[in-house]
mmCIF file of C-alpha atoms in Angstrom:
data_model
loop_
_atom_site.group_PDB
_atom_site.id
_atom_site.type_symbol
_atom_site.label_atom_id
_atom_site.label_comp_id
_atom_site.label_asym_id
_atom_site.label_seq_id
_atom_site.Cartn_x
_atom_site.Cartn_y
_atom_site.Cartn_z
ATOM 1 C CA MET T 241 0.000 0.000 0.000
ATOM 2 C CA MET T 242 2.798 2.458 0.785
ATOM 3 C CA ASN T 243 3.760 2.332 -2.917
ATOM 4 C CA ASP T 244 0.517 4.176 -3.627
ATOM 5 C CA ILE T 245 1.112 6.785 -0.903
ATOM 6 C CA HIS T 246 3.299 9.820 -1.364
ATOM 7 C CA ILE T 247 4.164 12.501 1.172
ATOM 8 C CA ARG T 248 4.154 16.164 0.221
ATOM 9 C CA PRO T 249 4.282 19.486 2.062
ATOM 10 C CA LEU T 250 0.966 20.925 3.190
ATOM 11 C CA LEU T 251 -0.417 23.518 0.789
ATOM 12 C CA PHE T 252 -2.549 26.538 1.626
ATOM 13 C CA SER T 253 -5.440 24.757 -0.077
ATOM 14 C CA ASP T 254 -5.119 21.891 2.446
ATOM 15 C CA GLN T 255 -6.370 23.971 5.407
ATOM 16 C CA THR T 256 -9.776 22.234 5.527
ATOM 17 C CA PHE T 257 -8.124 18.805 5.382
ATOM 18 C CA LEU T 258 -5.794 19.858 8.206
ATOM 19 C CA GLU T 259 -8.857 20.724 10.295
ATOM 20 C CA ASP T 260 -10.324 17.303 9.438
ATOM 21 C CA MET T 261 -7.095 15.687 10.601
ATOM 22 C CA LEU T 262 -7.224 17.630 13.863
ATOM 23 C CA TYR T 263 -10.639 16.087 14.440
ATOM 24 C CA GLN T 264 -9.337 12.621 13.498
ATOM 25 C CA SER T 265 -6.444 13.036 15.939
ATOM 26 C CA LEU T 266 -8.825 13.156 18.901
ATOM 27 C CA TYR T 267 -8.728 9.758 20.572
ATOM 28 C CA VAL T 268 -12.112 8.172 21.236
ATOM 29 C CA PRO T 269 -11.874 4.980 23.334
ATOM 30 C CA GLU T 270 -13.677 1.960 21.916
ATOM 31 C CA GLY T 271 -17.347 1.949 22.850
ATOM 32 C CA HIS T 272 -17.500 5.728 23.404
ATOM 33 C CA GLU T 273 -19.407 8.222 21.289
ATOM 34 C CA PRO T 274 -17.283 10.381 18.953
ATOM 35 C CA PHE T 275 -16.843 14.027 19.836
ATOM 36 C CA PRO T 276 -19.157 16.544 18.139
ATOM 37 C CA ARG T 277 -17.520 17.758 14.920
ATOM 38 C CA ASP T 278 -17.408 21.386 16.037
ATOM 39 C CA ILE T 279 -15.150 20.547 19.006
ATOM 40 C CA ILE T 280 -12.167 21.532 16.844
ATOM 41 C CA HIS T 281 -13.312 25.151 17.038
ATOM 42 C CA LEU T 282 -12.739 25.312 20.792
ATOM 43 C CA PRO T 283 -9.749 27.619 21.405
ATOM 44 C CA GLU T 284 -7.710 24.887 23.140
ATOM 45 C CA LEU T 285 -7.894 22.755 19.964
ATOM 46 C CA ALA T 286 -8.237 25.342 17.183
ATOM 47 C CA LYS T 287 -4.851 26.863 18.027
ATOM 48 C CA TYR T 288 -3.145 23.746 16.663
ATOM 49 C CA VAL T 289 -4.199 24.476 13.070
ATOM 50 C CA GLU T 290 -5.796 27.910 12.710
ATOM 51 C CA HIS T 291 -3.981 30.525 10.613
ATOM 52 C CA TRP T 292 -1.644 27.829 9.336
ATOM 53 C CA GLY T 293 1.642 28.954 7.818
ATOM 54 C CA GLN T 294 3.111 30.956 10.689
ATOM 55 C CA VAL T 295 6.881 31.071 11.097
ATOM 56 C CA GLY T 296 8.086 27.664 12.299
ATOM 57 C CA ASP T 297 4.945 25.748 11.229
ATOM 58 C CA ILE T 298 5.759 22.490 9.440
ATOM 59 C CA ALA T 299 3.236 20.073 7.944
ATOM 60 C CA PHE T 300 3.045 17.187 5.508
ATOM 61 C CA ILE T 301 0.161 15.391 3.859
ATOM 62 C CA ALA T 302 0.024 11.718 2.877
ATOM 63 C CA VAL T 303 -1.805 11.270 -0.433
ATOM 64 C CA ASP T 304 -3.194 8.078 -1.952
ATOM 65 C CA SER T 305 -1.799 8.495 -5.485
ATOM 66 C CA LYS T 306 -4.281 6.129 -7.098
ATOM 67 C CA LYS T 307 -7.273 8.033 -5.752
ATOM 68 C CA ASN T 308 -5.592 11.473 -5.552
ATOM 69 C CA LEU T 309 -6.958 11.576 -2.006
ATOM 70 C CA PRO T 310 -5.293 13.013 1.086
ATOM 71 C CA VAL T 311 -5.333 10.281 3.747
ATOM 72 C CA GLY T 312 -3.188 11.604 6.592
ATOM 73 C CA ALA T 313 -1.297 14.569 7.924
ATOM 74 C CA ILE T 314 1.385 15.479 10.409
ATOM 75 C CA TRP T 315 1.881 18.998 11.625
ATOM 76 C CA LEU T 316 4.088 20.821 14.074
ATOM 77 C CA ARG T 317 3.590 24.183 15.727
ATOM 78 C CA LEU T 318 5.430 26.034 18.466
ATOM 79 C CA LEU T 319 2.814 26.932 21.086
ATOM 80 C CA LYS T 320 4.107 28.981 23.986
ATOM 81 C CA GLY T 321 3.063 31.357 26.690
ATOM 82 C CA SER T 322 -0.716 31.608 26.969
ATOM 83 C CA GLN T 323 -1.026 29.515 23.780
ATOM 84 C CA LYS T 324 0.742 26.440 25.159
ATOM 85 C CA GLY T 325 -0.979 23.193 24.326
ATOM 86 C CA TYR T 326 -1.557 19.746 25.771
ATOM 87 C CA GLY T 327 1.940 18.515 24.891
ATOM 88 C CA TYR T 328 3.764 21.581 26.231
ATOM 89 C CA VAL T 329 7.332 20.985 27.378
ATOM 90 C CA ASN T 330 8.918 24.450 27.081
ATOM 91 C CA ASP T 331 8.843 27.541 24.868
ATOM 92 C CA GLU T 332 11.434 26.083 22.459
ATOM 93 C CA THR T 333 9.775 22.713 21.788
ATOM 94 C CA PRO T 334 6.973 22.561 19.219
ATOM 95 C CA GLU T 335 4.044 20.168 19.525
ATOM 96 C CA VAL T 336 3.159 17.563 16.916
ATOM 97 C CA GLY T 337 -0.276 16.553 15.708
ATOM 98 C CA ILE T 338 -0.821 13.524 13.500
ATOM 99 C CA ALA T 339 -3.785 11.656 12.080
ATOM 100 C CA VAL T 340 -4.454 9.102 9.387
ATOM 101 C CA LEU T 341 -7.920 8.296 8.095
ATOM 102 C CA PRO T 342 -9.245 5.182 9.889
ATOM 103 C CA GLU T 343 -9.316 3.003 6.783
ATOM 104 C CA TYR T 344 -5.615 3.771 6.120
ATOM 105 C CA ARG T 345 -4.276 3.151 9.640
ATOM 106 C CA GLY T 346 -1.859 0.336 10.398
ATOM 107 C CA GLN T 347 -0.133 0.540 6.996
ATOM 108 C CA GLY T 348 2.992 2.516 7.927
ATOM 109 C CA ILE T 349 1.712 5.896 6.780
ATOM 110 C CA GLY T 350 2.144 7.499 10.205
ATOM 111 C CA THR T 351 5.741 6.281 10.394
ATOM 112 C CA HIS T 352 6.516 7.760 6.978
ATOM 113 C CA LEU T 353 4.928 11.064 7.965
ATOM 114 C CA PHE T 354 7.068 11.159 11.119
ATOM 115 C CA VAL T 355 10.272 10.365 9.205
ATOM 116 C CA GLN T 356 9.612 13.293 6.861
ATOM 117 C CA LEU T 357 8.812 15.581 9.796
ATOM 118 C CA PHE T 358 11.952 14.566 11.748
ATOM 119 C CA GLU T 359 14.135 15.396 8.768
ATOM 120 C CA VAL T 360 12.756 18.905 8.320
ATOM 121 C CA ALA T 361 12.111 19.747 11.985
ATOM 122 C CA SER T 362 15.663 18.825 13.019
ATOM 123 C CA VAL T 363 16.921 21.849 11.085
ATOM 124 C CA LEU T 364 14.877 24.216 13.284
ATOM 125 C CA TYR T 365 14.335 22.439 16.601
ATOM 126 C CA ASP T 366 16.269 20.340 19.124
ATOM 127 C CA ALA T 367 13.194 18.371 20.201
ATOM 128 C CA ILE T 368 9.490 17.916 19.538
ATOM 129 C CA SER T 369 6.659 16.855 21.815
ATOM 130 C CA LEU T 370 3.165 15.468 21.666
ATOM 131 C CA SER T 371 0.320 14.513 23.945
ATOM 132 C CA VAL T 372 -1.300 11.104 23.761
ATOM 133 C CA SER T 373 -4.303 9.807 25.657
ATOM 134 C CA LYS T 374 -3.637 6.898 27.960
ATOM 135 C CA GLY T 375 -4.977 3.811 26.253
ATOM 136 C CA ASN T 376 -4.396 5.184 22.747
ATOM 137 C CA PRO T 377 -2.645 2.432 20.768
ATOM 138 C CA ALA T 378 -0.693 5.123 18.858
ATOM 139 C CA ARG T 379 1.536 5.412 21.931
ATOM 140 C CA LYS T 380 3.355 2.263 20.774
ATOM 141 C CA LEU T 381 4.245 3.963 17.491
ATOM 142 C CA TYR T 382 5.522 7.049 19.303
ATOM 143 C CA GLU T 383 7.707 4.945 21.596
ATOM 144 C CA HIS T 384 8.995 2.958 18.608
ATOM 145 C CA LEU T 385 10.002 6.250 16.958
ATOM 146 C CA GLY T 386 11.974 7.369 20.014
ATOM 147 C CA PHE T 387 9.498 9.467 21.977
ATOM 148 C CA GLU T 388 9.888 9.166 25.735
ATOM 149 C CA VAL T 389 7.489 9.974 28.553
ATOM 150 C CA PHE T 390 8.087 13.530 29.758
ATOM 151 C CA ALA T 391 5.058 13.941 32.032
ATOM 152 C CA GLU T 392 1.679 12.359 32.650
ATOM 153 C CA ASP T 393 -1.577 13.011 34.410
ATOM 154 C CA GLU T 394 -4.739 10.960 34.959
ATOM 155 C CA THR T 395 -5.748 10.910 31.288
ATOM 156 C CA SER T 396 -2.777 11.723 29.065
ATOM 157 C CA ILE T 397 0.960 11.466 28.573
ATOM 158 C CA THR T 398 3.272 14.174 27.241
ATOM 159 C CA MET T 399 6.044 12.605 25.202
ATOM 160 C CA LEU T 400 9.306 14.162 24.019
ATOM 161 C CA LYS T 401 11.705 13.237 21.234
ATOM 162 C CA HIS T 402 15.151 14.758 20.881
ATOM 163 C CA LEU T 403 16.050 15.362 17.251
ATOM 164 C CA VAL T 404 19.433 14.701 15.713
ATOM 165 C CA ARG T 405 20.848 17.661 13.839
#
């Protein structure tokens, strides 16, 4: 399947898809109702993708070449001060968001998105962070890619990965 997937930088025209991926990135435990779609407009979530293209923003889209369909995205933004997010470590470490459409998960797309992000982000940043809900199976992928637990609370874990320059 990965032969049919290519990774490209996010374009301005991908803003709506990026918002869709923010929604897809919200972990819903099995047996629970999905969040309402408009949850992504809450300030604590919207700040991860709104006004995309600020200095330091990095994002890539995975596209199914056969269908010419975007199927996943990874994005990174430095959130600091009053804007700090769920995966906040410090004012120099940007936070990562990632999502792959459900029917494309488990095929290595997330790994390929991360590899592309690591390569570009390592030029600008020493480390990156993310927040993952406890129980989210994606945590195994993050650990496999070198993320380590930085902090945790009752519901989530902040993970940190040092980048090699």
